[in-house]
PDB file of C-alpha atoms and ligand atoms in Angstrom:
ATOM      1  CA  MET A   1     147.194  84.484 103.147  1.00 52.00           C
ATOM      2  CA  LEU A   2     144.054  85.119 101.153  1.00 62.00           C
ATOM      3  CA  ASN A   3     143.815  88.646  99.847  1.00 79.00           C
ATOM      4  CA  PRO A   4     140.834  89.126  97.535  1.00 91.00           C
ATOM      5  CA  LEU A   5     142.054  92.523  96.313  1.00 94.00           C
ATOM      6  CA  LYS A   6     145.376  90.969  95.360  1.00 94.00           C
ATOM      7  CA  ASN A   7     143.439  88.463  93.258  1.00 94.00           C
ATOM      8  CA  VAL A   8     141.402  91.252  91.650  1.00 94.00           C
ATOM      9  CA  LEU A   9     144.593  93.041  90.595  1.00 96.00           C
ATOM     10  CA  GLN A  10     146.179  89.860  89.284  1.00 95.00           C
ATOM     11  CA  GLU A  11     143.018  88.854  87.411  1.00 94.00           C
ATOM     12  CA  HIS A  12     143.214  92.234  85.668  1.00 95.00           C
ATOM     13  CA  GLY A  13     146.846  91.705  84.725  1.00 95.00           C
ATOM     14  CA  LEU A  14     148.241  94.109  87.318  1.00 96.00           C
ATOM     15  CA  LYS A  15     151.070  93.336  89.685  1.00 95.00           C
ATOM     16  CA  ALA A  16     149.767  93.647  93.242  1.00 94.00           C
ATOM     17  CA  THR A  17     152.023  96.362  94.642  1.00 95.00           C
ATOM     18  CA  THR A  18     151.337  97.794  98.088  1.00 95.00           C
ATOM     19  CA  GLN A  19     150.285 101.143  96.609  1.00 96.00           C
ATOM     20  CA  ARG A  20     147.888  99.534  94.123  1.00 97.00           C
ATOM     21  CA  LEU A  21     146.345  97.446  96.911  1.00 97.00           C
ATOM     22  CA  THR A  22     145.942 100.526  99.101  1.00 97.00           C
ATOM     23  CA  LEU A  23     144.343 102.545  96.299  1.00 97.00           C
ATOM     24  CA  LEU A  24     142.040  99.742  95.169  1.00 97.00           C
ATOM     25  CA  GLU A  25     140.905  99.219  98.746  1.00 96.00           C
ATOM     26  CA  TYR A  26     140.264 102.948  99.073  1.00 97.00           C
ATOM     27  CA  MET A  27     138.150 102.969  95.901  1.00 96.00           C
ATOM     28  CA  MET A  28     136.187  99.881  96.975  1.00 94.00           C
ATOM     29  CA  THR A  29     135.391 101.314 100.401  1.00 94.00           C
ATOM     30  CA  HIS A  30     134.586 104.950  99.537  1.00 94.00           C
ATOM     31  CA  ASP A  31     131.592 106.187  97.585  1.00 89.00           C
ATOM     32  CA  ASN A  32     132.624 109.830  97.707  1.00 92.00           C
ATOM     33  CA  HIS A  33     133.672 109.972  94.021  1.00 95.00           C
ATOM     34  CA  PRO A  34     137.083 111.388  94.845  1.00 96.00           C
ATOM     35  CA  THR A  35     139.566 113.261  92.683  1.00 96.00           C
ATOM     36  CA  ALA A  36     143.229 112.196  92.709  1.00 97.00           C
ATOM     37  CA  GLU A  37     143.921 115.199  94.968  1.00 97.00           C
ATOM     38  CA  MET A  38     141.275 114.124  97.494  1.00 97.00           C
ATOM     39  CA  ILE A  39     142.807 110.638  97.728  1.00 98.00           C
ATOM     40  CA  HIS A  40     146.332 112.014  97.997  1.00 98.00           C
ATOM     41  CA  ASN A  41     145.203 114.254 100.882  1.00 97.00           C
ATOM     42  CA  GLU A  42     143.901 111.194 102.738  1.00 97.00           C
ATOM     43  CA  LEU A  43     146.817 108.963 101.777  1.00 97.00           C
ATOM     44  CA  PRO A  44     149.749 111.410 101.797  1.00 97.00           C
ATOM     45  CA  ASP A  45     152.311 108.587 101.730  1.00 96.00           C
ATOM     46  CA  ILE A  46     151.352 107.969  98.103  1.00 97.00           C
ATOM     47  CA  SER A  47     152.481 110.770  95.806  1.00 97.00           C
ATOM     48  CA  LEU A  48     149.854 112.625  93.793  1.00 97.00           C
ATOM     49  CA  ALA A  49     151.471 111.437  90.548  1.00 98.00           C
ATOM     50  CA  THR A  50     151.281 107.806  91.690  1.00 98.00           C
ATOM     51  CA  VAL A  51     147.650 108.210  92.756  1.00 98.00           C
ATOM     52  CA  TYR A  52     146.809 109.691  89.365  1.00 97.00           C
ATOM     53  CA  ASN A  53     148.769 107.136  87.331  1.00 97.00           C
ATOM     54  CA  THR A  54     147.383 104.208  89.323  1.00 98.00           C
ATOM     55  CA  LEU A  55     143.791 105.431  88.917  1.00 97.00           C
ATOM     56  CA  GLU A  56     144.308 105.791  85.171  1.00 97.00           C
ATOM     57  CA  LYS A  57     145.678 102.234  85.091  1.00 97.00           C
ATOM     58  CA  PHE A  58     142.579 101.075  86.999  1.00 97.00           C
ATOM     59  CA  VAL A  59     140.368 102.904  84.468  1.00 96.00           C
ATOM     60  CA  GLU A  60     142.174 101.159  81.608  1.00 96.00           C
ATOM     61  CA  LYS A  61     141.476  97.815  83.312  1.00 95.00           C
ATOM     62  CA  LYS A  62     137.832  98.787  83.996  1.00 92.00           C
ATOM     63  CA  LEU A  63     138.210  98.554  87.769  1.00 95.00           C
ATOM     64  CA  VAL A  64     137.394 102.239  88.106  1.00 95.00           C
ATOM     65  CA  VAL A  65     135.332 104.664  86.035  1.00 92.00           C
ATOM     66  CA  ILE A  66     135.835 108.363  85.427  1.00 92.00           C
ATOM     67  CA  ILE A  67     133.100 110.881  86.140  1.00 91.00           C
ATOM     68  CA  ASP A  68     133.875 114.100  84.326  1.00 84.00           C
ATOM     69  CA  GLY A  69     131.892 117.041  83.129  1.00 79.00           C
ATOM     70  CA  ILE A  70     131.618 118.313  86.696  1.00 87.00           C
ATOM     71  CA  SER A  71     131.916 122.081  86.730  1.00 86.00           C
ATOM     72  CA  ASP A  72     134.823 121.953  89.183  1.00 88.00           C
ATOM     73  CA  GLY A  73     136.727 120.902  86.045  1.00 90.00           C
ATOM     74  CA  LYS A  74     138.235 117.912  87.829  1.00 92.00           C
ATOM     75  CA  ARG A  75     138.243 114.251  87.005  1.00 94.00           C
ATOM     76  CA  HIS A  76     136.409 112.218  89.640  1.00 95.00           C
ATOM     77  CA  TYR A  77     136.738 108.465  90.043  1.00 96.00           C
ATOM     78  CA  ASP A  78     134.423 105.702  91.182  1.00 95.00           C
ATOM     79  CA  ALA A  79     134.864 101.974  91.730  1.00 93.00           C
ATOM     80  CA  ALA A  80     133.241  99.995  88.923  1.00 89.00           C
ATOM     81  CA  ASP A  81     132.192  97.132  91.199  1.00 82.00           C
ATOM     82  CA  HIS A  82     128.457  97.773  91.283  1.00 80.00           C
ATOM     83  CA  PRO A  83     126.230  99.127  88.509  1.00 79.00           C
ATOM     84  CA  HIS A  84     124.659 102.482  89.276  1.00 86.00           C
ATOM     85  CA  TYR A  85     124.171 105.834  87.679  1.00 89.00           C
ATOM     86  CA  HIS A  86     125.041 109.335  88.799  1.00 92.00           C
ATOM     87  CA  VAL A  87     122.983 112.441  89.241  1.00 93.00           C
ATOM     88  CA  ILE A  88     125.132 115.543  89.456  1.00 93.00           C
ATOM     89  CA  ASN A  89     123.850 118.651  91.174  1.00 93.00           C
ATOM     90  CA  THR A  90     125.199 121.331  88.856  1.00 91.00           C
ATOM     91  CA  LYS A  91     124.958 124.016  91.545  1.00 92.00           C
ATOM     92  CA  THR A  92     126.865 122.189  94.283  1.00 92.00           C
ATOM     93  CA  ASN A  93     128.841 119.685  92.121  1.00 91.00           C
ATOM     94  CA  GLU A  94     127.571 116.923  94.406  1.00 92.00           C
ATOM     95  CA  ILE A  95     127.699 113.522  92.705  1.00 93.00           C
ATOM     96  CA  ILE A  96     124.825 111.351  93.917  1.00 93.00           C
ATOM     97  CA  ASP A  97     124.651 107.573  93.459  1.00 91.00           C
ATOM     98  CA  ALA A  98     121.357 106.153  92.250  1.00 89.00           C
ATOM     99  CA  ALA A  99     120.592 102.573  91.293  1.00 84.00           C
ATOM    100  CA  ASN A 100     116.841 102.417  90.609  1.00 87.00           C
ATOM    101  CA  PHE A 101     117.314 102.170  86.871  1.00 84.00           C
ATOM    102  CA  ASP A 102     116.791  99.201  84.586  1.00 87.00           C
ATOM    103  CA  PRO A 103     119.199  99.636  81.668  1.00 87.00           C
ATOM    104  CA  ALA A 104     117.622  96.769  79.683  1.00 91.00           C
ATOM    105  CA  PRO A 105     115.258  98.901  77.523  1.00 94.00           C
ATOM    106  CA  LEU A 106     118.021 101.393  76.706  1.00 93.00           C
ATOM    107  CA  ILE A 107     120.498  98.611  75.904  1.00 93.00           C
ATOM    108  CA  LYS A 108     117.895  96.939  73.673  1.00 95.00           C
ATOM    109  CA  ALA A 109     117.170 100.238  71.903  1.00 96.00           C
ATOM    110  CA  ALA A 110     120.879 100.986  71.470  1.00 96.00           C
ATOM    111  CA  GLN A 111     121.504  97.534  70.026  1.00 96.00           C
ATOM    112  CA  ALA A 112     118.547  97.886  67.677  1.00 97.00           C
ATOM    113  CA  ALA A 113     119.755 101.297  66.519  1.00 97.00           C
ATOM    114  CA  THR A 114     123.384 100.349  65.932  1.00 97.00           C
ATOM    115  CA  GLY A 115     123.645  96.575  65.646  1.00 97.00           C
ATOM    116  CA  LEU A 116     126.362  96.664  68.294  1.00 97.00           C
ATOM    117  CA  LYS A 117     126.327  94.343  71.264  1.00 95.00           C
ATOM    118  CA  ILE A 118     126.345  96.685  74.256  1.00 91.00           C
ATOM    119  CA  THR A 119     128.932  95.501  76.778  1.00 86.00           C
ATOM    120  CA  GLU A 120     128.895  98.347  79.275  1.00 82.00           C
ATOM    121  CA  TYR A 121     127.156 101.609  79.937  1.00 83.00           C
ATOM    122  CA  ARG A 122     127.696 104.808  81.792  1.00 82.00           C
ATOM    123  CA  ILE A 123     124.936 107.260  82.582  1.00 86.00           C
ATOM    124  CA  ASP A 124     125.341 110.677  84.169  1.00 87.00           C
ATOM    125  CA  LEU A 125     122.385 112.985  84.650  1.00 91.00           C
ATOM    126  CA  TYR A 126     122.663 116.637  85.617  1.00 92.00           C
ATOM    127  CA  GLY A 127     120.176 118.660  87.573  1.00 92.00           C
ATOM    128  CA  VAL A 128     119.391 121.393  90.037  1.00 93.00           C
ATOM    129  CA  GLU A 129     117.062 121.592  93.004  1.00 92.00           C
ATOM    130  CA  PRO A 130     113.660 122.774  91.820  1.00 92.00           C
ATOM    131  CA  SER A 131     113.206 126.431  92.533  1.00 82.00           C
ATOM    132  CA  THR A 132     110.720 127.131  95.311  1.00 68.00           C
ATOM    133  CA  THR A 133     110.241 130.680  94.103  1.00 64.00           C
ATOM    134  CA  GLU A 134     109.146 129.668  90.635  1.00 62.00           C
ATOM    135  CA  VAL A 135     106.739 132.177  89.173  1.00 62.00           C
ATOM    136  CA  HIS A 136     103.680 130.801  87.409  1.00 63.00           C
ATOM    137  CA  SER A 137     101.988 133.047  84.905  1.00 59.00           C
TER     138      SER A 137
HETATM  139 ZN1   ZN B 201     129.015 106.368  92.119  1.00 90.45          ZN
END
């Protein structure tokens, strides 16, 4: 039987266990930037420690990225299957996906500045809703 997720795990040097398949499928089908706790609450059959350890393994293999620096102090995760950047509302801790960004100029500038060949990037922006009661002097 063809199981593309099984292939993804094997291509990344990971044995395709049932729990890894379940967690990879969850990450590929949810764009809610969950914490390990959030996933464990939805998939209670998988222990919190296993969720956490499996996500960290996925991060190591670049299947999943970490979004941190959120003021809830928690580590959030996101599938690394499509390039996009994040805008984080620092008042509500909402993590918003945005993709209307061409990284080419930044990559070119970074390469020119350092001589390194840029192989990946991660961009998180932080903001608040503009105040409607702003006072102009
Ligand atoms: Zn995202």
